[in-house]
Amino acid sequence: MRGLHADTGYLLYRLGLRSGQLFNTYLQESGVRLRHYAVLRFLATSEGALQRELSTRLGYDPSAIVGLVDDLEKLGFAERRPSPDDRRSRIVVLTEAGGAFLRDTDEAGQRVTNDLLGPLGPAERQALHDLLLRVADRP
């Protein structure tokens, strides 16, 4: 029987847990968690998104998206607006305050990455990133 550290899936899981713990520790004071941050980062790359699109793209349960967007609205980081394509639908958009928050957390994200990947050199970090993108972008 092989050990846990021979299982790549387990190692990815452990790395994800550690990354989330580090990032959530940094974000703790702001009232934002990593799941909120992911929504904000997605919104920063779009002109807005329907909640069901956020659910699909981020892999979160639709009911979780509702709560996350509610939280972000309370903080002033996102808002729901009528969809330009369908007035019955509402899109979620990043506010100026949300964009400022993301800019302020860029350094923290880099610190978390540096902490996690400290044992790797620059070329190894880039190779790992490229491999993870290839795996993550699969349908």
Short mmCIF file of N, CA, C and O in Angstrom, two decimals:
data_model
loop_
_atom_site.label_atom_id
_atom_site.label_comp_id
_atom_site.label_asym_id
_atom_site.label_seq_id
_atom_site.Cartn_x
_atom_site.Cartn_y
_atom_site.Cartn_z
N MET A 1 0.85 -1.18 0.00
CA MET A 1 0.00 0.00 0.00
C MET A 1 0.90 1.25 0.00
O MET A 1 1.86 1.33 0.75
N ARG A 2 0.56 2.20 -0.82
CA ARG A 2 1.38 3.41 -0.90
C ARG A 2 0.95 4.42 0.15
O ARG A 2 -0.19 4.43 0.59
N GLY A 3 1.87 5.30 0.52
CA GLY A 3 1.60 6.31 1.53
C GLY A 3 0.83 7.50 0.97
O GLY A 3 0.72 7.68 -0.25
N LEU A 4 0.30 8.29 1.87
CA LEU A 4 -0.47 9.48 1.47
C LEU A 4 0.31 10.42 0.58
O LEU A 4 -0.22 10.98 -0.37
N HIS A 5 1.58 10.61 0.87
CA HIS A 5 2.38 11.55 0.10
C HIS A 5 2.72 11.05 -1.30
O HIS A 5 3.29 11.79 -2.09
N ALA A 6 2.34 9.82 -1.61
CA ALA A 6 2.49 9.31 -2.96
C ALA A 6 1.26 9.65 -3.80
O ALA A 6 1.25 9.44 -5.00
N ASP A 7 0.24 10.17 -3.18
CA ASP A 7 -1.03 10.49 -3.85
C ASP A 7 -1.05 11.98 -4.20
O ASP A 7 -1.17 12.84 -3.33
N THR A 8 -0.95 12.30 -5.48
CA THR A 8 -0.92 13.68 -5.93
C THR A 8 -2.20 14.43 -5.55
O THR A 8 -2.15 15.59 -5.15
N GLY A 9 -3.33 13.77 -5.64
CA GLY A 9 -4.60 14.41 -5.26
C GLY A 9 -4.59 14.85 -3.81
O GLY A 9 -5.05 15.95 -3.49
N TYR A 10 -4.06 14.03 -2.95
CA TYR A 10 -3.97 14.38 -1.53
C TYR A 10 -3.04 15.57 -1.34
O TYR A 10 -3.33 16.49 -0.57
N LEU A 11 -1.91 15.58 -2.03
CA LEU A 11 -0.96 16.69 -1.90
C LEU A 11 -1.59 18.00 -2.38
O LEU A 11 -1.40 19.05 -1.76
N LEU A 12 -2.35 17.94 -3.47
CA LEU A 12 -3.04 19.14 -3.94
C LEU A 12 -4.08 19.62 -2.92
O LEU A 12 -4.22 20.82 -2.67
N TYR A 13 -4.77 18.66 -2.33
CA TYR A 13 -5.74 18.98 -1.28
C TYR A 13 -5.06 19.69 -0.11
O TYR A 13 -5.51 20.73 0.36
N ARG A 14 -3.93 19.13 0.36
CA ARG A 14 -3.19 19.73 1.48
C ARG A 14 -2.69 21.13 1.13
O ARG A 14 -2.75 22.05 1.94
N LEU A 15 -2.19 21.30 -0.08
CA LEU A 15 -1.72 22.60 -0.52
C LEU A 15 -2.87 23.60 -0.57
O LEU A 15 -2.72 24.75 -0.15
N GLY A 16 -4.01 23.16 -1.05
CA GLY A 16 -5.19 24.02 -1.09
C GLY A 16 -5.63 24.44 0.30
O GLY A 16 -5.97 25.61 0.54
N LEU A 17 -5.63 23.50 1.23
CA LEU A 17 -5.99 23.83 2.61
C LEU A 17 -5.04 24.86 3.19
O LEU A 17 -5.46 25.85 3.81
N ARG A 18 -3.75 24.63 3.01
CA ARG A 18 -2.74 25.54 3.56
C ARG A 18 -2.87 26.92 2.93
O ARG A 18 -2.80 27.93 3.63
N SER A 19 -3.06 26.97 1.65
CA SER A 19 -3.22 28.24 0.94
C SER A 19 -4.45 28.99 1.48
O SER A 19 -4.38 30.18 1.78
N GLY A 20 -5.55 28.28 1.62
CA GLY A 20 -6.77 28.89 2.14
C GLY A 20 -6.59 29.41 3.56
O GLY A 20 -7.05 30.50 3.90
N GLN A 21 -5.91 28.63 4.40
CA GLN A 21 -5.67 29.06 5.78
C GLN A 21 -4.83 30.33 5.82
O GLN A 21 -5.15 31.27 6.55
N LEU A 22 -3.76 30.36 5.04
CA LEU A 22 -2.90 31.54 5.03
C LEU A 22 -3.65 32.77 4.53
O LEU A 22 -3.56 33.85 5.11
N PHE A 23 -4.37 32.60 3.43
CA PHE A 23 -5.07 33.74 2.85
C PHE A 23 -6.21 34.20 3.76
O PHE A 23 -6.41 35.40 3.95
N ASN A 24 -6.95 33.28 4.34
CA ASN A 24 -8.03 33.66 5.24
C ASN A 24 -7.51 34.38 6.48
O ASN A 24 -8.16 35.28 6.99
N THR A 25 -6.34 33.98 6.95
CA THR A 25 -5.73 34.68 8.09
C THR A 25 -5.47 36.13 7.73
O THR A 25 -5.77 37.04 8.51
N TYR A 26 -4.94 36.36 6.55
CA TYR A 26 -4.67 37.73 6.13
C TYR A 26 -5.97 38.52 5.95
O TYR A 26 -6.05 39.68 6.34
N LEU A 27 -6.97 37.89 5.38
CA LEU A 27 -8.23 38.59 5.07
C LEU A 27 -9.13 38.76 6.29
O LEU A 27 -10.10 39.52 6.24
N GLN A 28 -8.85 38.08 7.37
CA GLN A 28 -9.72 38.02 8.54
C GLN A 28 -10.21 39.39 9.00
O GLN A 28 -11.39 39.57 9.28
N GLU A 29 -9.34 40.36 9.07
CA GLU A 29 -9.71 41.69 9.56
C GLU A 29 -10.72 42.40 8.67
O GLU A 29 -11.50 43.22 9.15
N SER A 30 -10.73 42.08 7.40
CA SER A 30 -11.59 42.78 6.45
C SER A 30 -13.03 42.24 6.45
O SER A 30 -13.92 42.87 5.88
N GLY A 31 -13.24 41.07 7.03
CA GLY A 31 -14.56 40.45 6.99
C GLY A 31 -14.77 39.63 5.73
O GLY A 31 -15.86 39.10 5.50
N VAL A 32 -13.74 39.52 4.92
CA VAL A 32 -13.81 38.77 3.67
C VAL A 32 -13.06 37.46 3.85
O VAL A 32 -12.03 37.40 4.52
N ARG A 33 -13.59 36.42 3.25
CA ARG A 33 -12.93 35.10 3.24
C ARG A 33 -12.48 34.80 1.82
O ARG A 33 -12.83 35.52 0.88
N LEU A 34 -11.75 33.73 1.66
CA LEU A 34 -11.22 33.37 0.35
C LEU A 34 -12.33 33.18 -0.69
O LEU A 34 -12.18 33.56 -1.85
N ARG A 35 -13.46 32.64 -0.27
CA ARG A 35 -14.59 32.45 -1.21
C ARG A 35 -15.11 33.80 -1.72
O ARG A 35 -15.46 33.93 -2.89
N HIS A 36 -15.17 34.80 -0.84
CA HIS A 36 -15.57 36.14 -1.27
C HIS A 36 -14.54 36.70 -2.25
O HIS A 36 -14.88 37.31 -3.27
N TYR A 37 -13.28 36.50 -1.90
CA TYR A 37 -12.18 37.00 -2.71
C TYR A 37 -12.24 36.42 -4.13
O TYR A 37 -12.02 37.13 -5.11
N ALA A 38 -12.57 35.14 -4.23
CA ALA A 38 -12.67 34.50 -5.54
C ALA A 38 -13.77 35.16 -6.38
O ALA A 38 -13.61 35.40 -7.57
N VAL A 39 -14.90 35.46 -5.75
CA VAL A 39 -15.99 36.15 -6.46
C VAL A 39 -15.51 37.51 -6.94
O VAL A 39 -15.71 37.88 -8.10
N LEU A 40 -14.85 38.26 -6.06
CA LEU A 40 -14.35 39.59 -6.44
C LEU A 40 -13.35 39.49 -7.59
O LEU A 40 -13.41 40.30 -8.53
N ARG A 41 -12.42 38.55 -7.51
CA ARG A 41 -11.43 38.39 -8.58
C ARG A 41 -12.11 38.07 -9.91
O ARG A 41 -11.73 38.57 -10.95
N PHE A 42 -13.13 37.21 -9.87
CA PHE A 42 -13.85 36.89 -11.10
C PHE A 42 -14.54 38.14 -11.65
O PHE A 42 -14.47 38.42 -12.84
N LEU A 43 -15.20 38.88 -10.78
CA LEU A 43 -15.91 40.09 -11.21
C LEU A 43 -14.96 41.13 -11.79
O LEU A 43 -15.33 41.90 -12.67
N ALA A 44 -13.73 41.15 -11.30
CA ALA A 44 -12.74 42.12 -11.78
C ALA A 44 -12.36 41.85 -13.24
O ALA A 44 -11.84 42.74 -13.91
N THR A 45 -12.64 40.65 -13.73
CA THR A 45 -12.29 40.31 -15.11
C THR A 45 -13.51 40.32 -16.03
O THR A 45 -13.42 39.85 -17.15
N SER A 46 -14.62 40.85 -15.53
CA SER A 46 -15.85 40.84 -16.34
C SER A 46 -16.59 42.17 -16.16
O SER A 46 -16.27 42.96 -15.29
N GLU A 47 -17.58 42.35 -16.98
CA GLU A 47 -18.45 43.53 -16.86
C GLU A 47 -19.62 43.25 -15.94
O GLU A 47 -20.57 44.02 -15.90
N GLY A 48 -19.56 42.15 -15.25
CA GLY A 48 -20.63 41.70 -14.38
C GLY A 48 -21.01 40.28 -14.75
O GLY A 48 -20.68 39.80 -15.84
N ALA A 49 -21.68 39.60 -13.85
CA ALA A 49 -22.04 38.21 -14.09
C ALA A 49 -23.34 37.89 -13.37
O ALA A 49 -23.61 38.42 -12.29
N LEU A 50 -24.13 37.04 -13.99
CA LEU A 50 -25.31 36.50 -13.31
C LEU A 50 -24.84 35.59 -12.19
O LEU A 50 -23.77 34.98 -12.27
N GLN A 51 -25.64 35.48 -11.13
CA GLN A 51 -25.25 34.63 -10.01
C GLN A 51 -25.05 33.19 -10.45
O GLN A 51 -24.13 32.52 -9.99
N ARG A 52 -25.88 32.71 -11.37
CA ARG A 52 -25.72 31.32 -11.83
C ARG A 52 -24.40 31.14 -12.59
O ARG A 52 -23.79 30.09 -12.54
N GLU A 53 -23.95 32.20 -13.30
CA GLU A 53 -22.66 32.13 -13.97
C GLU A 53 -21.53 32.05 -12.94
O GLU A 53 -20.57 31.29 -13.09
N LEU A 54 -21.63 32.85 -11.88
CA LEU A 54 -20.64 32.79 -10.81
C LEU A 54 -20.58 31.39 -10.21
O LEU A 54 -19.50 30.85 -9.98
N SER A 55 -21.74 30.81 -10.00
CA SER A 55 -21.81 29.46 -9.43
C SER A 55 -21.10 28.46 -10.34
O SER A 55 -20.28 27.66 -9.88
N THR A 56 -21.39 28.53 -11.62
CA THR A 56 -20.80 27.60 -12.58
C THR A 56 -19.30 27.81 -12.71
O THR A 56 -18.51 26.86 -12.64
N ARG A 57 -18.88 29.04 -12.90
CA ARG A 57 -17.47 29.34 -13.16
C ARG A 57 -16.58 29.09 -11.94
O ARG A 57 -15.45 28.67 -12.07
N LEU A 58 -17.11 29.36 -10.73
CA LEU A 58 -16.31 29.20 -9.52
C LEU A 58 -16.49 27.83 -8.87
O LEU A 58 -15.74 27.47 -7.95
N GLY A 59 -17.51 27.08 -9.31
CA GLY A 59 -17.74 25.76 -8.74
C GLY A 59 -18.38 25.79 -7.37
O GLY A 59 -18.23 24.86 -6.59
N TYR A 60 -19.10 26.88 -7.07
CA TYR A 60 -19.78 27.00 -5.79
C TYR A 60 -21.26 26.69 -5.95
O TYR A 60 -21.85 26.95 -7.00
N ASP A 61 -21.86 26.16 -4.91
CA ASP A 61 -23.29 25.90 -4.90
C ASP A 61 -24.04 27.22 -5.11
O ASP A 61 -23.65 28.24 -4.55
N PRO A 62 -25.12 27.22 -5.91
CA PRO A 62 -25.87 28.47 -6.14
C PRO A 62 -26.33 29.16 -4.86
O PRO A 62 -26.30 30.39 -4.77
N SER A 63 -26.72 28.38 -3.86
CA SER A 63 -27.17 29.01 -2.61
C SER A 63 -26.01 29.69 -1.89
O SER A 63 -26.20 30.70 -1.21
N ALA A 64 -24.81 29.17 -2.05
CA ALA A 64 -23.64 29.80 -1.44
C ALA A 64 -23.34 31.13 -2.12
O ALA A 64 -22.95 32.10 -1.46
N ILE A 65 -23.53 31.20 -3.43
CA ILE A 65 -23.28 32.44 -4.17
C ILE A 65 -24.19 33.55 -3.66
O ILE A 65 -23.75 34.69 -3.48
N VAL A 66 -25.44 33.23 -3.41
CA VAL A 66 -26.38 34.24 -2.90
C VAL A 66 -25.84 34.86 -1.61
O VAL A 66 -25.79 36.08 -1.47
N GLY A 67 -25.41 34.03 -0.68
CA GLY A 67 -24.88 34.53 0.59
C GLY A 67 -23.59 35.31 0.41
O GLY A 67 -23.39 36.35 1.05
N LEU A 68 -22.71 34.84 -0.46
CA LEU A 68 -21.45 35.55 -0.71
C LEU A 68 -21.70 36.93 -1.30
O LEU A 68 -21.10 37.92 -0.87
N VAL A 69 -22.61 37.00 -2.27
CA VAL A 69 -22.92 38.29 -2.89
C VAL A 69 -23.61 39.21 -1.87
O VAL A 69 -23.31 40.41 -1.82
N ASP A 70 -24.48 38.66 -1.05
CA ASP A 70 -25.10 39.46 0.02
C ASP A 70 -24.02 40.08 0.91
O ASP A 70 -24.06 41.27 1.23
N ASP A 71 -23.05 39.26 1.32
CA ASP A 71 -21.96 39.74 2.17
C ASP A 71 -21.17 40.85 1.48
O ASP A 71 -20.84 41.87 2.09
N LEU A 72 -20.85 40.64 0.19
CA LEU A 72 -20.06 41.62 -0.56
C LEU A 72 -20.82 42.92 -0.76
O LEU A 72 -20.23 44.00 -0.74
N GLU A 73 -22.14 42.82 -0.91
CA GLU A 73 -22.95 44.04 -1.01
C GLU A 73 -22.92 44.82 0.30
O GLU A 73 -22.79 46.05 0.30
N LYS A 74 -23.02 44.12 1.42
CA LYS A 74 -22.98 44.78 2.73
C LYS A 74 -21.66 45.52 2.94
O LYS A 74 -21.62 46.57 3.57
N LEU A 75 -20.58 44.95 2.41
CA LEU A 75 -19.26 45.57 2.53
C LEU A 75 -19.05 46.68 1.50
O LEU A 75 -18.07 47.42 1.57
N GLY A 76 -19.96 46.77 0.53
CA GLY A 76 -19.83 47.77 -0.53
C GLY A 76 -18.87 47.37 -1.64
O GLY A 76 -18.46 48.21 -2.44
N PHE A 77 -18.51 46.09 -1.70
CA PHE A 77 -17.53 45.61 -2.69
C PHE A 77 -18.17 45.13 -3.99
O PHE A 77 -17.49 44.99 -5.00
N ALA A 78 -19.46 44.83 -3.97
CA ALA A 78 -20.17 44.38 -5.16
C ALA A 78 -21.61 44.86 -5.05
O ALA A 78 -22.07 45.20 -3.95
N GLU A 79 -22.28 44.89 -6.19
CA GLU A 79 -23.70 45.24 -6.16
C GLU A 79 -24.43 44.52 -7.28
O GLU A 79 -23.84 44.15 -8.29
N ARG A 80 -25.71 44.31 -7.04
CA ARG A 80 -26.57 43.70 -8.06
C ARG A 80 -27.21 44.84 -8.85
O ARG A 80 -27.72 45.80 -8.26
N ARG A 81 -27.18 44.69 -10.18
CA ARG A 81 -27.79 45.68 -11.07
C ARG A 81 -28.66 44.96 -12.09
O ARG A 81 -28.43 43.79 -12.39
N PRO A 82 -29.64 45.67 -12.65
CA PRO A 82 -30.43 45.04 -13.72
C PRO A 82 -29.52 44.65 -14.89
O PRO A 82 -28.61 45.40 -15.25
N SER A 83 -29.76 43.49 -15.45
CA SER A 83 -28.97 43.04 -16.60
C SER A 83 -29.34 43.86 -17.83
O SER A 83 -30.53 44.08 -18.09
N PRO A 84 -28.36 44.32 -18.58
CA PRO A 84 -28.67 45.07 -19.80
C PRO A 84 -29.36 44.21 -20.85
O PRO A 84 -30.07 44.73 -21.71
N ASP A 85 -29.19 42.89 -20.77
CA ASP A 85 -29.78 41.97 -21.75
C ASP A 85 -31.19 41.52 -21.38
O ASP A 85 -31.97 41.17 -22.25
N ASP A 86 -31.49 41.50 -20.09
CA ASP A 86 -32.79 41.01 -19.62
C ASP A 86 -33.11 41.73 -18.31
O ASP A 86 -32.54 41.41 -17.28
N ARG A 87 -34.02 42.68 -18.36
CA ARG A 87 -34.33 43.51 -17.19
C ARG A 87 -34.87 42.69 -16.01
O ARG A 87 -34.89 43.16 -14.89
N ARG A 88 -35.31 41.46 -16.26
CA ARG A 88 -35.80 40.62 -15.16
C ARG A 88 -34.65 40.00 -14.39
O ARG A 88 -34.83 39.56 -13.27
N SER A 89 -33.50 39.94 -15.02
CA SER A 89 -32.31 39.35 -14.38
C SER A 89 -31.45 40.44 -13.77
O SER A 89 -31.48 41.59 -14.19
N ARG A 90 -30.66 40.04 -12.80
CA ARG A 90 -29.73 40.97 -12.15
C ARG A 90 -28.32 40.42 -12.30
O ARG A 90 -28.10 39.23 -12.14
N ILE A 91 -27.40 41.31 -12.61
CA ILE A 91 -26.01 40.92 -12.68
C ILE A 91 -25.29 41.46 -11.45
O ILE A 91 -25.71 42.45 -10.85
N VAL A 92 -24.22 40.80 -11.10
CA VAL A 92 -23.39 41.22 -9.98
C VAL A 92 -22.17 41.91 -10.58
O VAL A 92 -21.53 41.37 -11.48
N VAL A 93 -21.89 43.11 -10.09
CA VAL A 93 -20.74 43.87 -10.60
C VAL A 93 -19.84 44.29 -9.43
O VAL A 93 -20.30 44.47 -8.31
N LEU A 94 -18.59 44.45 -9.75
CA LEU A 94 -17.59 44.93 -8.80
C LEU A 94 -17.75 46.44 -8.64
O LEU A 94 -17.91 47.16 -9.63
N THR A 95 -17.73 46.93 -7.42
CA THR A 95 -17.79 48.38 -7.18
C THR A 95 -16.37 48.95 -7.14
O THR A 95 -15.39 48.20 -7.10
N GLU A 96 -16.28 50.27 -7.11
CA GLU A 96 -14.96 50.90 -6.97
C GLU A 96 -14.28 50.46 -5.67
O GLU A 96 -13.08 50.20 -5.65
N ALA A 97 -15.07 50.37 -4.61
CA ALA A 97 -14.51 49.92 -3.32
C ALA A 97 -14.00 48.49 -3.42
O ALA A 97 -12.97 48.14 -2.85
N GLY A 98 -14.71 47.65 -4.16
CA GLY A 98 -14.26 46.27 -4.36
C GLY A 98 -12.96 46.22 -5.14
O GLY A 98 -12.06 45.43 -4.82
N GLY A 99 -12.83 47.06 -6.17
CA GLY A 99 -11.59 47.12 -6.93
C GLY A 99 -10.43 47.59 -6.08
O GLY A 99 -9.32 47.06 -6.17
N ALA A 100 -10.69 48.59 -5.24
CA ALA A 100 -9.64 49.09 -4.34
C ALA A 100 -9.22 48.00 -3.35
O ALA A 100 -8.02 47.83 -3.07
N PHE A 101 -10.19 47.26 -2.85
CA PHE A 101 -9.87 46.15 -1.93
C PHE A 101 -8.97 45.13 -2.61
O PHE A 101 -7.98 44.68 -2.03
N LEU A 102 -9.28 44.79 -3.85
CA LEU A 102 -8.46 43.83 -4.58
C LEU A 102 -7.04 44.35 -4.78
O LEU A 102 -6.07 43.61 -4.61
N ARG A 103 -6.92 45.62 -5.14
CA ARG A 103 -5.58 46.19 -5.31
C ARG A 103 -4.81 46.14 -3.99
O ARG A 103 -3.61 45.85 -3.97
N ASP A 104 -5.49 46.39 -2.89
CA ASP A 104 -4.85 46.36 -1.58
C ASP A 104 -4.43 44.96 -1.15
O ASP A 104 -3.54 44.80 -0.32
N THR A 105 -5.09 43.94 -1.70
CA THR A 105 -4.77 42.56 -1.30
C THR A 105 -3.80 41.87 -2.26
O THR A 105 -3.39 40.73 -2.00
N ASP A 106 -3.41 42.54 -3.34
CA ASP A 106 -2.47 41.93 -4.28
C ASP A 106 -1.19 41.49 -3.59
O ASP A 106 -0.68 40.40 -3.83
N GLU A 107 -0.66 42.35 -2.74
CA GLU A 107 0.59 42.03 -2.05
C GLU A 107 0.42 40.82 -1.12
O GLU A 107 1.29 39.97 -1.03
N ALA A 108 -0.73 40.76 -0.46
CA ALA A 108 -0.99 39.62 0.43
C ALA A 108 -1.03 38.32 -0.36
O ALA A 108 -0.48 37.31 0.07
N GLY A 109 -1.66 38.35 -1.52
CA GLY A 109 -1.71 37.16 -2.35
C GLY A 109 -0.32 36.70 -2.76
O GLY A 109 -0.03 35.51 -2.77
N GLN A 110 0.52 37.66 -3.06
CA GLN A 110 1.89 37.33 -3.44
C GLN A 110 2.67 36.75 -2.25
O GLN A 110 3.44 35.81 -2.39
N ARG A 111 2.42 37.29 -1.05
CA ARG A 111 3.08 36.76 0.14
C ARG A 111 2.65 35.32 0.42
O ARG A 111 3.47 34.48 0.79
N VAL A 112 1.35 35.06 0.26
CA VAL A 112 0.86 33.69 0.46
C VAL A 112 1.53 32.75 -0.54
O VAL A 112 2.02 31.68 -0.17
N THR A 113 1.57 33.16 -1.79
CA THR A 113 2.21 32.34 -2.82
C THR A 113 3.67 32.11 -2.50
O THR A 113 4.18 30.98 -2.59
N ASN A 114 4.37 33.16 -2.10
CA ASN A 114 5.79 33.02 -1.77
C ASN A 114 6.00 32.08 -0.59
O ASN A 114 6.95 31.30 -0.57
N ASP A 115 5.13 32.16 0.39
CA ASP A 115 5.23 31.27 1.55
C ASP A 115 5.00 29.81 1.14
O ASP A 115 5.77 28.93 1.51
N LEU A 116 3.96 29.58 0.36
CA LEU A 116 3.64 28.22 -0.07
C LEU A 116 4.71 27.62 -0.96
O LEU A 116 5.05 26.45 -0.84
N LEU A 117 5.22 28.43 -1.87
CA LEU A 117 6.14 27.92 -2.88
C LEU A 117 7.60 28.26 -2.59
O LEU A 117 8.45 28.16 -3.47
N GLY A 118 7.88 28.62 -1.35
CA GLY A 118 9.23 28.98 -0.95
C GLY A 118 10.32 28.00 -1.37
O GLY A 118 11.39 28.42 -1.80
N PRO A 119 10.07 26.69 -1.27
CA PRO A 119 11.13 25.74 -1.65
C PRO A 119 11.42 25.67 -3.15
O PRO A 119 12.40 25.06 -3.56
N LEU A 120 10.56 26.30 -3.98
CA LEU A 120 10.73 26.20 -5.43
C LEU A 120 11.42 27.43 -5.98
O LEU A 120 11.18 28.56 -5.53
N GLY A 121 12.22 27.21 -6.99
CA GLY A 121 12.85 28.32 -7.71
C GLY A 121 11.88 28.93 -8.70
O GLY A 121 10.80 28.38 -8.96
N PRO A 122 12.24 30.06 -9.32
CA PRO A 122 11.35 30.74 -10.27
C PRO A 122 10.89 29.85 -11.43
O PRO A 122 9.71 29.86 -11.78
N ALA A 123 11.78 29.09 -12.02
CA ALA A 123 11.41 28.23 -13.14
C ALA A 123 10.45 27.12 -12.68
O ALA A 123 9.49 26.78 -13.39
N GLU A 124 10.69 26.58 -11.49
CA GLU A 124 9.80 25.54 -10.96
C GLU A 124 8.42 26.11 -10.65
O GLU A 124 7.40 25.46 -10.90
N ARG A 125 8.38 27.31 -10.11
CA ARG A 125 7.09 27.96 -9.83
C ARG A 125 6.29 28.16 -11.12
O ARG A 125 5.09 27.91 -11.16
N GLN A 126 6.98 28.62 -12.16
CA GLN A 126 6.29 28.84 -13.43
C GLN A 126 5.82 27.52 -14.02
O GLN A 126 4.70 27.43 -14.53
N ALA A 127 6.64 26.49 -13.92
CA ALA A 127 6.24 25.18 -14.44
C ALA A 127 5.03 24.65 -13.68
O ALA A 127 4.08 24.14 -14.29
N LEU A 128 5.04 24.78 -12.35
CA LEU A 128 3.90 24.35 -11.55
C LEU A 128 2.65 25.11 -11.95
O LEU A 128 1.57 24.53 -12.14
N HIS A 129 2.77 26.42 -12.09
CA HIS A 129 1.63 27.25 -12.48
C HIS A 129 1.07 26.80 -13.84
O HIS A 129 -0.14 26.64 -14.00
N ASP A 130 1.96 26.60 -14.79
CA ASP A 130 1.53 26.18 -16.13
C ASP A 130 0.82 24.83 -16.09
O ASP A 130 -0.21 24.64 -16.75
N LEU A 131 1.36 23.90 -15.32
CA LEU A 131 0.73 22.58 -15.20
C LEU A 131 -0.64 22.67 -14.52
O LEU A 131 -1.60 22.03 -14.97
N LEU A 132 -0.73 23.45 -13.46
CA LEU A 132 -2.02 23.60 -12.77
C LEU A 132 -3.06 24.25 -13.68
O LEU A 132 -4.22 23.85 -13.68
N LEU A 133 -2.64 25.24 -14.47
CA LEU A 133 -3.57 25.85 -15.44
C LEU A 133 -4.08 24.82 -16.43
O LEU A 133 -5.27 24.78 -16.75
N ARG A 134 -3.18 24.00 -16.92
CA ARG A 134 -3.58 22.97 -17.90
C ARG A 134 -4.60 22.01 -17.30
O ARG A 134 -5.57 21.64 -17.95
N VAL A 135 -4.40 21.63 -16.07
CA VAL A 135 -5.31 20.71 -15.41
C VAL A 135 -6.62 21.41 -15.05
O VAL A 135 -7.72 20.88 -15.26
N ALA A 136 -6.53 22.63 -14.53
CA ALA A 136 -7.72 23.35 -14.07
C ALA A 136 -8.62 23.79 -15.21
O ALA A 136 -9.84 23.90 -15.04
N ASP A 137 -8.07 24.03 -16.38
CA ASP A 137 -8.86 24.52 -17.50
C ASP A 137 -9.55 23.43 -18.30
O ASP A 137 -10.23 23.73 -19.28
N ARG A 138 -9.39 22.21 -17.88
CA ARG A 138 -10.08 21.11 -18.60
C ARG A 138 -11.57 21.19 -18.36
O ARG A 138 -12.01 21.49 -17.26
N PRO A 139 -12.33 20.88 -19.41
CA PRO A 139 -13.81 20.89 -19.23
C PRO A 139 -14.30 19.77 -18.34
O PRO A 139 -13.67 18.83 -18.07
#
